[in-house]
mmCIF file of C-alpha atoms in Angstrom:
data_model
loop_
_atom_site.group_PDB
_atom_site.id
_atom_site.type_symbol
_atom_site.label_atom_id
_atom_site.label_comp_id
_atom_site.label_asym_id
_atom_site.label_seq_id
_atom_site.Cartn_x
_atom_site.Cartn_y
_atom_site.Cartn_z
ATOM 1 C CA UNK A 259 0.000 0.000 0.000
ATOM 2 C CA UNK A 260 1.580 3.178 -1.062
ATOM 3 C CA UNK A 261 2.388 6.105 1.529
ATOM 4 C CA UNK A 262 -0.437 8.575 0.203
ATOM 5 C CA UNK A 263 -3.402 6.077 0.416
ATOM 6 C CA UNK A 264 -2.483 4.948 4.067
ATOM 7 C CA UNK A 265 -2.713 8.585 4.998
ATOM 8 C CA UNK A 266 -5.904 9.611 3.203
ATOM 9 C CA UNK A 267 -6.956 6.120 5.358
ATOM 10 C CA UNK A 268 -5.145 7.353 8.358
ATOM 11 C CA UNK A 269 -7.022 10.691 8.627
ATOM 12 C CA UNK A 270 -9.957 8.789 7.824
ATOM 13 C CA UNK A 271 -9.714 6.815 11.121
ATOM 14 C CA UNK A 272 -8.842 9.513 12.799
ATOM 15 C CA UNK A 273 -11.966 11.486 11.938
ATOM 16 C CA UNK A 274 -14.907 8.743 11.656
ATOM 17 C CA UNK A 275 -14.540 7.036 14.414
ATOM 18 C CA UNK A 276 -12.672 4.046 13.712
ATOM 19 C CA UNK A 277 -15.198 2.973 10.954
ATOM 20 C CA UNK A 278 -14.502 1.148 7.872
ATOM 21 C CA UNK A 279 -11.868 2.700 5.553
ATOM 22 C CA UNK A 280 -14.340 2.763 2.560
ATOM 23 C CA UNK A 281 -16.840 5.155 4.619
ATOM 24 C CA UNK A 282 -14.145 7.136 5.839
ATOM 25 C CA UNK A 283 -12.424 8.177 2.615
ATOM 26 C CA UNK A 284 -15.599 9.004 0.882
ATOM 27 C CA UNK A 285 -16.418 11.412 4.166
ATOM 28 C CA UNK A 286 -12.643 13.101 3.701
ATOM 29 C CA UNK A 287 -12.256 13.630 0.253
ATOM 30 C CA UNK A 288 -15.334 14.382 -1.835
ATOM 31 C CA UNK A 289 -17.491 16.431 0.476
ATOM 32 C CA UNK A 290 -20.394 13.297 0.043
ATOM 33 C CA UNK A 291 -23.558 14.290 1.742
ATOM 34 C CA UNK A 292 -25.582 13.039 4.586
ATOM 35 C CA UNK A 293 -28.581 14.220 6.356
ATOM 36 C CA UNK A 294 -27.531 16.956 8.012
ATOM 37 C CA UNK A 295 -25.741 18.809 5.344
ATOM 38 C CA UNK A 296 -27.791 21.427 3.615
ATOM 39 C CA UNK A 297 -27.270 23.784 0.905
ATOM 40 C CA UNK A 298 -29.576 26.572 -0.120
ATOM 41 C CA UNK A 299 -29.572 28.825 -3.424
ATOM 42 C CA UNK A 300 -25.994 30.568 -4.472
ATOM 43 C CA UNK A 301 -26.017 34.383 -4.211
ATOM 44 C CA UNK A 302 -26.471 37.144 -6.862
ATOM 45 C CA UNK A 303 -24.408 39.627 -7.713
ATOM 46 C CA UNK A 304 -26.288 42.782 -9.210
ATOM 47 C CA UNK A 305 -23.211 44.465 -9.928
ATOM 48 C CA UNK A 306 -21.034 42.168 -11.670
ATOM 49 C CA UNK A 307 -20.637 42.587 -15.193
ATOM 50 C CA UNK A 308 -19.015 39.604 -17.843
ATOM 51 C CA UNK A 309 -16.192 42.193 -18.158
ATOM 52 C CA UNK A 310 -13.612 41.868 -21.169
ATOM 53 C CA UNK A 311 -10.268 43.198 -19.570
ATOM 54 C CA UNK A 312 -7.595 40.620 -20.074
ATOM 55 C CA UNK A 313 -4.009 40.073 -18.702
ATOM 56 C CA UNK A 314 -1.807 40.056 -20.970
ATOM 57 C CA UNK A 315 -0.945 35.886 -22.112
ATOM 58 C CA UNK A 316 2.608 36.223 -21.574
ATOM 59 C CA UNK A 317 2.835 37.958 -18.459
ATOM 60 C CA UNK A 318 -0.304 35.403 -16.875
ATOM 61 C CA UNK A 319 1.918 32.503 -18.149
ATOM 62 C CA UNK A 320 4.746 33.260 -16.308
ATOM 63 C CA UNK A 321 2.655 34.438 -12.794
ATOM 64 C CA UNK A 322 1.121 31.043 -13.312
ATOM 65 C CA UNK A 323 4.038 29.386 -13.933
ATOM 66 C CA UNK A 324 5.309 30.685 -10.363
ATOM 67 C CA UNK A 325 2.076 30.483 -8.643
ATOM 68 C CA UNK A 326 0.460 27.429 -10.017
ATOM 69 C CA UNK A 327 1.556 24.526 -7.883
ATOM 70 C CA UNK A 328 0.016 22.147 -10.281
ATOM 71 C CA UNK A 329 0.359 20.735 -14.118
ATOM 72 C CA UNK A 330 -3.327 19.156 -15.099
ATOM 73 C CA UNK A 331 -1.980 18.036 -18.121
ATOM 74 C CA UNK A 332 0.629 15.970 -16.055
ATOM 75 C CA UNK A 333 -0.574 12.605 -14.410
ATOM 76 C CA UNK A 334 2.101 12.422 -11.759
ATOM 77 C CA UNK A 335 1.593 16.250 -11.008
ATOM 78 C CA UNK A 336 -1.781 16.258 -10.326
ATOM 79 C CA UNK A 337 -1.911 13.273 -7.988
ATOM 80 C CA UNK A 338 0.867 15.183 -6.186
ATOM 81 C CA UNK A 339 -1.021 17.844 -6.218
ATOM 82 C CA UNK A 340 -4.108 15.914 -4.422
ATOM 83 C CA UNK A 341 -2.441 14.106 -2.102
ATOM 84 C CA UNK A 342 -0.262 17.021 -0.824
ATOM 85 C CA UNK A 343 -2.685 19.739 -0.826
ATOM 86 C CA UNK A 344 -6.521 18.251 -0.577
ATOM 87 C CA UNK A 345 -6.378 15.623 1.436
ATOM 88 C CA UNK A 346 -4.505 17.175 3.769
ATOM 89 C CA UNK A 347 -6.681 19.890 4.128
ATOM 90 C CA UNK A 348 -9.374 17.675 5.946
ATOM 91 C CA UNK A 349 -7.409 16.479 9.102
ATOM 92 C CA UNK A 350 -6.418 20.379 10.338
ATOM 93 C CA UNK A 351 -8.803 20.802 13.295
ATOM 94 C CA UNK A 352 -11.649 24.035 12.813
ATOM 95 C CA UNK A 353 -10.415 25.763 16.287
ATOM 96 C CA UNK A 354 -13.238 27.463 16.972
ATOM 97 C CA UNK A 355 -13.368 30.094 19.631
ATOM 98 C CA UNK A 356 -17.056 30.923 19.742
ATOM 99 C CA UNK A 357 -20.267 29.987 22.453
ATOM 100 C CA UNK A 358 -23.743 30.052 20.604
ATOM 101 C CA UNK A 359 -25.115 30.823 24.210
ATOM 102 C CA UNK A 360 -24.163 33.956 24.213
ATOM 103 C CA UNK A 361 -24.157 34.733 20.248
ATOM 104 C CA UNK A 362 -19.997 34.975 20.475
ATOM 105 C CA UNK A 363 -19.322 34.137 16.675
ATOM 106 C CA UNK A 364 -15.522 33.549 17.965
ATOM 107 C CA UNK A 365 -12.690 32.509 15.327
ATOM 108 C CA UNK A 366 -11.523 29.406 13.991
ATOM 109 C CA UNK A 367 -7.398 28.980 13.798
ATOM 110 C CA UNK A 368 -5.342 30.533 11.193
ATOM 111 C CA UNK A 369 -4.279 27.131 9.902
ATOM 112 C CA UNK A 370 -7.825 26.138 9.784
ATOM 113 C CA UNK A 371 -8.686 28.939 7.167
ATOM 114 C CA UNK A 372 -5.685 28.435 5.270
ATOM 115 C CA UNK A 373 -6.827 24.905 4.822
ATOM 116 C CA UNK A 374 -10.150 25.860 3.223
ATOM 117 C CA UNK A 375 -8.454 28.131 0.993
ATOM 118 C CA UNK A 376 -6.007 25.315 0.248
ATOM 119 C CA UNK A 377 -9.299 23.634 -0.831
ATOM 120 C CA UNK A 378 -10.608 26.929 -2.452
ATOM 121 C CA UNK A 379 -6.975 27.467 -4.335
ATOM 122 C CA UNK A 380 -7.038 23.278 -5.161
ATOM 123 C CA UNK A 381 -9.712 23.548 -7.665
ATOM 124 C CA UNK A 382 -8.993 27.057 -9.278
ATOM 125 C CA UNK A 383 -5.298 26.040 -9.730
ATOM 126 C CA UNK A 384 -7.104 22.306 -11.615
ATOM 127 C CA UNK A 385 -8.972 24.805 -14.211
ATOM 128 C CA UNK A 386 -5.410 26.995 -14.292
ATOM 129 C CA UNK A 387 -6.944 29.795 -12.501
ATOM 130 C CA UNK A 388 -4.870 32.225 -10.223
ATOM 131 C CA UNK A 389 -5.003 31.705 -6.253
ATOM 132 C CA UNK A 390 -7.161 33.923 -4.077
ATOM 133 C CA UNK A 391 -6.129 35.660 -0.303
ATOM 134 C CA UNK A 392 -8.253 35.542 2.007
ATOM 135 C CA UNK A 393 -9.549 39.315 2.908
ATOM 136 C CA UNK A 394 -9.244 39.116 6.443
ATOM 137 C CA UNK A 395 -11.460 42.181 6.675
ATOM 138 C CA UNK A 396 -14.401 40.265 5.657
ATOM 139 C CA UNK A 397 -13.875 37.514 8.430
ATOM 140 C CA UNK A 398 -15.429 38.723 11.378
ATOM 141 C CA UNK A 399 -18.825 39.619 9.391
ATOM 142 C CA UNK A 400 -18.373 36.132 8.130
ATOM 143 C CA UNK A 401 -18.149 34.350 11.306
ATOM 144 C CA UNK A 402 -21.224 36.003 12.486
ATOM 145 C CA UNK A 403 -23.411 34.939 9.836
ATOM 146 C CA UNK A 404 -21.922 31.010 10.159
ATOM 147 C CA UNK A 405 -23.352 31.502 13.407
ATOM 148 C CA UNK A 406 -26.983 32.994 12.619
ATOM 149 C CA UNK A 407 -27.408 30.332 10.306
ATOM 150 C CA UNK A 408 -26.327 27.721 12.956
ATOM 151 C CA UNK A 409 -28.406 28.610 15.817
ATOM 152 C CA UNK A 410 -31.370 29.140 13.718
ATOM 153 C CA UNK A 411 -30.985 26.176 11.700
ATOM 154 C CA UNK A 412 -31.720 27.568 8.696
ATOM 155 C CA UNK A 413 -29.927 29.036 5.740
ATOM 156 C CA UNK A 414 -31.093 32.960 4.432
ATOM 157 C CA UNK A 415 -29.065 35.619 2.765
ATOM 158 C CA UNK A 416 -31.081 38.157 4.092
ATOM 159 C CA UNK A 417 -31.611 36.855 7.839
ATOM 160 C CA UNK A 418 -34.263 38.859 9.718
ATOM 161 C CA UNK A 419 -33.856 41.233 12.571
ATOM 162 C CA UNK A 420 -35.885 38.156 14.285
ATOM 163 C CA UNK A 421 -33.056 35.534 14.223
ATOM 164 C CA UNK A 422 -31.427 34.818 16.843
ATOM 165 C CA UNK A 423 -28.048 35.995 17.022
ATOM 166 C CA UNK A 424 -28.851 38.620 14.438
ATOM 167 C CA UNK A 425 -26.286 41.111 13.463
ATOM 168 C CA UNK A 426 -26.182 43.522 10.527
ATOM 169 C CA UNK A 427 -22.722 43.231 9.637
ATOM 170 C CA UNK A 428 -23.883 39.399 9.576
ATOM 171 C CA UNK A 429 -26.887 39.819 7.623
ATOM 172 C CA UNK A 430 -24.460 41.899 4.934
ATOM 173 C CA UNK A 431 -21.892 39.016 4.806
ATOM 174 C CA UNK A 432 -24.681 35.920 4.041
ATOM 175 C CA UNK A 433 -25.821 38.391 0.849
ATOM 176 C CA UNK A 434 -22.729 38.147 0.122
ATOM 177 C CA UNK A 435 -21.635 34.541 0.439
ATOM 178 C CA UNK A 436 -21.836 30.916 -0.267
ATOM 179 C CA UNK A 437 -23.674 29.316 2.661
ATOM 180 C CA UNK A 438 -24.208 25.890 3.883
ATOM 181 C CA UNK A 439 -25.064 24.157 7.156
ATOM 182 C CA UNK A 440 -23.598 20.922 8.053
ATOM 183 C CA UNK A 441 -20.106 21.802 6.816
ATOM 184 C CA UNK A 442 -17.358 23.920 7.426
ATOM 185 C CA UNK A 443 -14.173 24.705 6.301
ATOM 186 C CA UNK A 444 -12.510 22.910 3.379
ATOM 187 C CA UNK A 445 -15.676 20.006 3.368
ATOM 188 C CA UNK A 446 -18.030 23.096 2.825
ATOM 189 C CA UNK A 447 -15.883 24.100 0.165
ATOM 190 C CA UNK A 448 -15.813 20.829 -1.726
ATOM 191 C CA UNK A 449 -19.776 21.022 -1.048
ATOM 192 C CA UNK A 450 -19.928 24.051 -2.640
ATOM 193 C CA UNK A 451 -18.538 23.142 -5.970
ATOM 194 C CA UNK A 452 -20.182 19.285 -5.707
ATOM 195 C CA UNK A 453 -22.995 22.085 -5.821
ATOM 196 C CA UNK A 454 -25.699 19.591 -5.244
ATOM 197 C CA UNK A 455 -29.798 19.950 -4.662
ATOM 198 C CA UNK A 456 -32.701 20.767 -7.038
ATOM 199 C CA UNK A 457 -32.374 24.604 -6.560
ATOM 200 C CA UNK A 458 -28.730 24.613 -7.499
ATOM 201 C CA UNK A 459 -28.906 23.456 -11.138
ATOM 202 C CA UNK A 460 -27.042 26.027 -12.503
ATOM 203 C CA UNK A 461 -24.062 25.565 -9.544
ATOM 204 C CA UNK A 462 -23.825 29.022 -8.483
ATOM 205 C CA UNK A 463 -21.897 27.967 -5.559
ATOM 206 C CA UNK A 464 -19.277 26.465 -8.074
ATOM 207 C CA UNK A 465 -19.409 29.440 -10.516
ATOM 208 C CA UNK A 466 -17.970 31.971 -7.772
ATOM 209 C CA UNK A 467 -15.461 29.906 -6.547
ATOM 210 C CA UNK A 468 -14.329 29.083 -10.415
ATOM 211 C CA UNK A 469 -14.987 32.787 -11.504
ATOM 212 C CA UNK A 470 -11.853 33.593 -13.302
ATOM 213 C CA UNK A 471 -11.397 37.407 -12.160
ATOM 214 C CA UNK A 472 -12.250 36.563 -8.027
ATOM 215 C CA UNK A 473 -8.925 37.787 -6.183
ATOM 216 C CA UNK A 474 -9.963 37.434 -2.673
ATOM 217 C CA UNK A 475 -13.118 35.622 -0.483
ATOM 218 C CA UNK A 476 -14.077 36.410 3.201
ATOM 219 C CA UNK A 477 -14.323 32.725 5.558
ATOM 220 C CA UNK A 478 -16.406 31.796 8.069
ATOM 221 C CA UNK A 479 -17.120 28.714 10.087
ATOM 222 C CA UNK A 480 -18.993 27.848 13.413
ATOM 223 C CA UNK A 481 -18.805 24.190 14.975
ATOM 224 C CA UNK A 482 -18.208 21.913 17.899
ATOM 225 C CA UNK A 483 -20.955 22.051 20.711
ATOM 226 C CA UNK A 484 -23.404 23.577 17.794
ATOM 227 C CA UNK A 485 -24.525 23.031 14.075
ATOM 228 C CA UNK A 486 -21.814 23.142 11.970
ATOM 229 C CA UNK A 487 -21.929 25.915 9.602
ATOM 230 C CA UNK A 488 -19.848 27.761 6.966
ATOM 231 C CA UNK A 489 -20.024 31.412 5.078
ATOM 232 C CA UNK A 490 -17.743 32.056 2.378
ATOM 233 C CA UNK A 491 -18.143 36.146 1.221
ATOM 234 C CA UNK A 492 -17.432 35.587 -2.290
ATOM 235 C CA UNK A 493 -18.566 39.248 -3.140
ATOM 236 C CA UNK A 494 -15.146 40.184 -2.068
ATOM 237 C CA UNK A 495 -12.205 41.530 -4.474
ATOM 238 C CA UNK A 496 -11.641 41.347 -8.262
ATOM 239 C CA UNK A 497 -8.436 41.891 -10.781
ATOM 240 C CA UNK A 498 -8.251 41.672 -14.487
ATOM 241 C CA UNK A 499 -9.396 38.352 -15.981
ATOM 242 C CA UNK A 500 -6.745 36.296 -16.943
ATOM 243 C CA UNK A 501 -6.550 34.632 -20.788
ATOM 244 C CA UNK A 502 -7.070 31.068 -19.520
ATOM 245 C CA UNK A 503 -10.261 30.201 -22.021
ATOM 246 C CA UNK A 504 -12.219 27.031 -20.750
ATOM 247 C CA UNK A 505 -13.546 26.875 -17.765
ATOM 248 C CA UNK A 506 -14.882 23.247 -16.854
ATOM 249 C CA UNK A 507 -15.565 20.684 -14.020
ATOM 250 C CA UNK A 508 -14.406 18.446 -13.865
ATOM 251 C CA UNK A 509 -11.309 20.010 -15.649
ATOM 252 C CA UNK A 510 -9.591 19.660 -18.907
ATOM 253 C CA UNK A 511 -6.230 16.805 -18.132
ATOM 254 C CA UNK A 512 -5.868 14.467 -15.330
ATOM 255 C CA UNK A 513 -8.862 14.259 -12.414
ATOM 256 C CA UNK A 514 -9.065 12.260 -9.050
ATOM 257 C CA UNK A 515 -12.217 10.701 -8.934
ATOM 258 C CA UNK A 516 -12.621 11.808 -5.356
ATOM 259 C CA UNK A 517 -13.413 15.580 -6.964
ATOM 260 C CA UNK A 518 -15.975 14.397 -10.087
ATOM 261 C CA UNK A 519 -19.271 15.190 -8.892
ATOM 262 C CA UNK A 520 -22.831 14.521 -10.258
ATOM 263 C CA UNK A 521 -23.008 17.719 -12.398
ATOM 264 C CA UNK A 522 -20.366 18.408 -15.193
ATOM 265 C CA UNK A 523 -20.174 22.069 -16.303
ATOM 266 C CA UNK A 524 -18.494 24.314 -19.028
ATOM 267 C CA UNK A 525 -17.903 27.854 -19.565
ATOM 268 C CA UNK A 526 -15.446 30.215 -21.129
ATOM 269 C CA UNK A 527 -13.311 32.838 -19.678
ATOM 270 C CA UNK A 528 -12.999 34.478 -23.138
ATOM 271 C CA UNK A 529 -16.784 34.976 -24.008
ATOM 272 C CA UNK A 530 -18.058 35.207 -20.130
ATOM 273 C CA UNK A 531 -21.252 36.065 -21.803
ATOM 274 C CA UNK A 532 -21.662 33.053 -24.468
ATOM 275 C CA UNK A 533 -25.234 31.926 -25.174
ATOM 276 C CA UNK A 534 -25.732 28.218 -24.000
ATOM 277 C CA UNK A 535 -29.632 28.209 -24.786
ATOM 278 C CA UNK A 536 -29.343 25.927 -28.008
ATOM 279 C CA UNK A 537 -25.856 24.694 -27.051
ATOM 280 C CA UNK A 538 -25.441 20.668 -26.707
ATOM 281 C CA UNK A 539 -23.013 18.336 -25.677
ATOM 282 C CA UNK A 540 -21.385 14.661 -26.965
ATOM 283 C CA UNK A 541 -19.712 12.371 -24.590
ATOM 284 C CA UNK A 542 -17.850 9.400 -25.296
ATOM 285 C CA UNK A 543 -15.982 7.043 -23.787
ATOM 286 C CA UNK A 544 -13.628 5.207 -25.908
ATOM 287 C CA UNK A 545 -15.887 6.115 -28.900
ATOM 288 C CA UNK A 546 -19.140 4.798 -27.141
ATOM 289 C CA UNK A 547 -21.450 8.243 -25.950
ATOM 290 C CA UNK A 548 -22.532 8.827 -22.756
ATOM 291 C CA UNK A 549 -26.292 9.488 -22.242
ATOM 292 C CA UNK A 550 -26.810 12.941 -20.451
ATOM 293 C CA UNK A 551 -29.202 15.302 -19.372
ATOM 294 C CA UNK A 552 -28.528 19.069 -19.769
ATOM 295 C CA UNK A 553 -29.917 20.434 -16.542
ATOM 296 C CA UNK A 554 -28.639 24.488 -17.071
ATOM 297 C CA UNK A 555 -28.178 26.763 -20.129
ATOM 298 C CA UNK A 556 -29.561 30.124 -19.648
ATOM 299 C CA UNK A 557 -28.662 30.975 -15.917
ATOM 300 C CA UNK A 558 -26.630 33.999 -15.846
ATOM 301 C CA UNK A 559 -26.509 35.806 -12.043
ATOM 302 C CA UNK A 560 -24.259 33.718 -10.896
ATOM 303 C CA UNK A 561 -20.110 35.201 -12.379
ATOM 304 C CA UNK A 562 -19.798 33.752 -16.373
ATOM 305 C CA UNK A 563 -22.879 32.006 -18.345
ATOM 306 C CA UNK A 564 -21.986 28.164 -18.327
ATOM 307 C CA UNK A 565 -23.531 25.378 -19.238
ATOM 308 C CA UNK A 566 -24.401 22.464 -17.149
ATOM 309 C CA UNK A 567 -25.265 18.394 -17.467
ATOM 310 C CA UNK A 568 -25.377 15.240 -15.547
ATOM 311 C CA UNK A 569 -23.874 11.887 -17.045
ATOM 312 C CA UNK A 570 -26.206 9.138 -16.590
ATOM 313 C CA UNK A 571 -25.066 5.717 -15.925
ATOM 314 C CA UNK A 572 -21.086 6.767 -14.755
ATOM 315 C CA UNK A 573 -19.617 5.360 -11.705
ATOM 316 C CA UNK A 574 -15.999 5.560 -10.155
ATOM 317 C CA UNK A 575 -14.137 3.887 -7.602
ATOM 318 C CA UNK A 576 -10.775 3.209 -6.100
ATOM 319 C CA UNK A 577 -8.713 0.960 -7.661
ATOM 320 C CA UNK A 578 -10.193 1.743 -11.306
ATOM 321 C CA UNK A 579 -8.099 2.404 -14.869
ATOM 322 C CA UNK A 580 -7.825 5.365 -15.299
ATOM 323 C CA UNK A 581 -10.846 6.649 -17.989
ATOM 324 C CA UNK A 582 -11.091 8.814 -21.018
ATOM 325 C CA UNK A 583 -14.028 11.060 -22.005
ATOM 326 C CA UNK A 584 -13.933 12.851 -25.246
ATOM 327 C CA UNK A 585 -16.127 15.602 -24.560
ATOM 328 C CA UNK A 586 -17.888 18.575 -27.406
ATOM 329 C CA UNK A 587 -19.651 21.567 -26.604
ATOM 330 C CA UNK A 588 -21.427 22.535 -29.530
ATOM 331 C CA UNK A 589 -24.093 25.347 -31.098
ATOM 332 C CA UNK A 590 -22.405 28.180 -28.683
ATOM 333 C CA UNK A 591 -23.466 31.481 -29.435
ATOM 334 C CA UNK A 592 -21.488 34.729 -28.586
ATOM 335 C CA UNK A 593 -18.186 33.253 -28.274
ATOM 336 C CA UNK A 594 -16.101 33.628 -31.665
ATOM 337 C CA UNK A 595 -16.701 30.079 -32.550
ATOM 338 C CA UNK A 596 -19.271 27.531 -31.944
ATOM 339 C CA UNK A 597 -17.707 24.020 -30.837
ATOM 340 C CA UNK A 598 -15.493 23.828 -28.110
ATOM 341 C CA UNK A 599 -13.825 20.394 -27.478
ATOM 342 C CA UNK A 600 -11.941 18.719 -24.661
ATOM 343 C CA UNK A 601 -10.604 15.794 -22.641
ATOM 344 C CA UNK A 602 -10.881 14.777 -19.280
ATOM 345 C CA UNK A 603 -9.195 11.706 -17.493
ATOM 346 C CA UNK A 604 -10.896 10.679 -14.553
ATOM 347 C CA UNK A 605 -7.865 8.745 -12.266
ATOM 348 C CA UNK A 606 -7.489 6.814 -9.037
ATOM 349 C CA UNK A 607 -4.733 9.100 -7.790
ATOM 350 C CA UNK A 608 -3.656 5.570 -5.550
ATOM 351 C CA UNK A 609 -3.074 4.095 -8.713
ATOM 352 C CA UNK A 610 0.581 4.025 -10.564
ATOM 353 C CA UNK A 611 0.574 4.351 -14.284
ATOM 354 C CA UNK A 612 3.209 3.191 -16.368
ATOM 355 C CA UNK A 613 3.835 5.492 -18.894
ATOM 356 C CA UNK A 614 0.795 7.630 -18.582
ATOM 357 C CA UNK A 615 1.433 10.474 -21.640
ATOM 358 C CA UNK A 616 0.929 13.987 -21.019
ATOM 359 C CA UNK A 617 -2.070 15.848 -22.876
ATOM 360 C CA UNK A 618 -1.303 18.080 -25.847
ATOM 361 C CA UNK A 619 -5.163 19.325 -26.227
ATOM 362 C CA UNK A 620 -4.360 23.026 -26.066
ATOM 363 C CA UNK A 621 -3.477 24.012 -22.580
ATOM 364 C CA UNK A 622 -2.505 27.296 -22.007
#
């Protein structure tokens, strides 16, 4: 048994309870959902625009060069890059300072927030996206609304003067955030892009995490001895939109399984406003199509337009081949061109490859 899976099992252990390894990666790594995780609609920006401004190629290539710890096109980097950055993330305890008796929202430890934005930095750096800070300005606020929405059991962005624990500098950070209940920290940030639930079609949650000019969120988390809780304030700070084109999750390259959710989604940096309405998609593996459902394709409060679909009949699992999906995005309006095609390798990042080739499909 190689080093990484007996820690991903070790943290496990450490964190269910002594249950069976199976269970216990499946709770670490992919943010899977139980009953008392809950998820409500993303929020909406008014003000944002699709914006045009780009950074100039070569000057991104070389920031991303330094700042990108991560090759997707590179097997052996991104397994690296999963077992030394996500799966770490999960074991760092939250911290927290806070009493819901007396409505102290409290703080959770530094290295607890630099964990979620490992998590939050994970998947931007997987669709070659620049890291984001963490504005520590917006923390407090943040913290506060965690809390309103854990003592009240409920999930609002506009939480009434009613609630207990109410606070307006609360009530501004949950318009302004991803929320959940049942998670915090880096699990409610894989929960947020697994973006799952009827009234999150169009993953919102996963748009603003993914949106290509986001420079800095706002954290918040509230647990132990109360409902666990997170609020990230993704209305934070913005820079010039890099020229990194498609957008897509599960990304373009080499994928752990662990991080393939339900809904597959695409959208494009360079035409943030592209028309999806009569768009379609193809699937194959190894030349035979996948049947799918489009689920999204006119949503557009939530950052860039994108498109959305669920695979039917796809399953993975540890100790699988790694697997090839030729995927086409076709009948796009408003973006220069009209097909858009791509390839994504869904891996068991516990599994070595011999020889495993390096993708040539236009990375930037």
């Amino acid at each position: 048994m190689n080093s990484a899976l007996m820690r991903c099992i070790f943290i496990c252990l450490l964190m269910c309870g002594w249950q069976s390894a199976d269970c216990l990666a499946q709770t670490v790594v992919d943010g899977s959902l139980d009953s008392s995780v809950e998820l409500g609609d993303p929020p909406i920006d008014l003000n944002v625009a699709p914006g045009q401004s780009f950074a100039s190629a070569a000057q991104y290539s070389e920031i991303l060069q330094q700042a990108s710890p991560v090759s997707p096109d590179v097997r052996s980097s991104v397994v690296d890059f999963f077992d030394d950055v996500y799966v770490p993330a999960f074991s760092v305890p939250i911290g927290w300072t806070g009493d819901p008796t007396t409505c102290d929202a409290g703080t959770t430890s530094q290295a607890y927030i630099d964990a979620s934005f490992d998590l939050i930095n994970y998947f931007r750096a997987m669709v070659k996206l620049l890291p984001v800070v963490n504005d520590v300005s917006k923390n407090a606020a943040s913290q506060e609304a965690a809390l309103m929405m854990s003592v009240n059991n409920n999930l609002s962005h506009s939480p009434p003067p009613q609630w207990q624990c109410y606070t307006a500098d609360g009530a501004n950070a949950a318009g302004s955030s991803n929320i959940a209940l049942g998670a915090t920290g880096p699990r409610a940030i894989a929960l947020y892009i697994r973006d799952p639930g009827a009234s999150n079609a169009a993953i919102g949650h996963r748009r603003w995490i993914l949106h290509p000019p986001r420079a800095s969120f706002g954290i918040g988390s509230v647990g132990s001895g109360t409902k666990d809780a997170n609020a990230l304030w993704v209305f934070a700070g913005t820079t010039t939109r890099p020229p990194t084109d498609i957008v897509a999750w599960p990304p373009r390259g080499f994928v752990p399984y662990q991080v393939v959710y339900p809904r597959w989604s695409f959208s494009l940096n360079s035409a943030p406003g592209a028309d999806y309405s009569s768009a379609s998609v193809h699937m194959t593996e190894n030349g035979v199509p996948i049947s799918l459902n489009i689920v999204s394709n006119e949503e557009t409060r939530y950052g860039d337009n994108t498109l959305v679909w669920e695979p039917s009949g796809l399953g993975f699992s540890a100790g699988q081949a790694d697997r090839v999906f030729d995927i086409e995005v076709s009948n796009v309006s408003n973006a220069g061109q009209t097909v858009f095609s791509y390839q994504v390798t869904i891996i068991d990042p516990a599994m070595m490859v011999v020889n495993p080739g390096i993708f040539t499909d236009g990375f930037e």
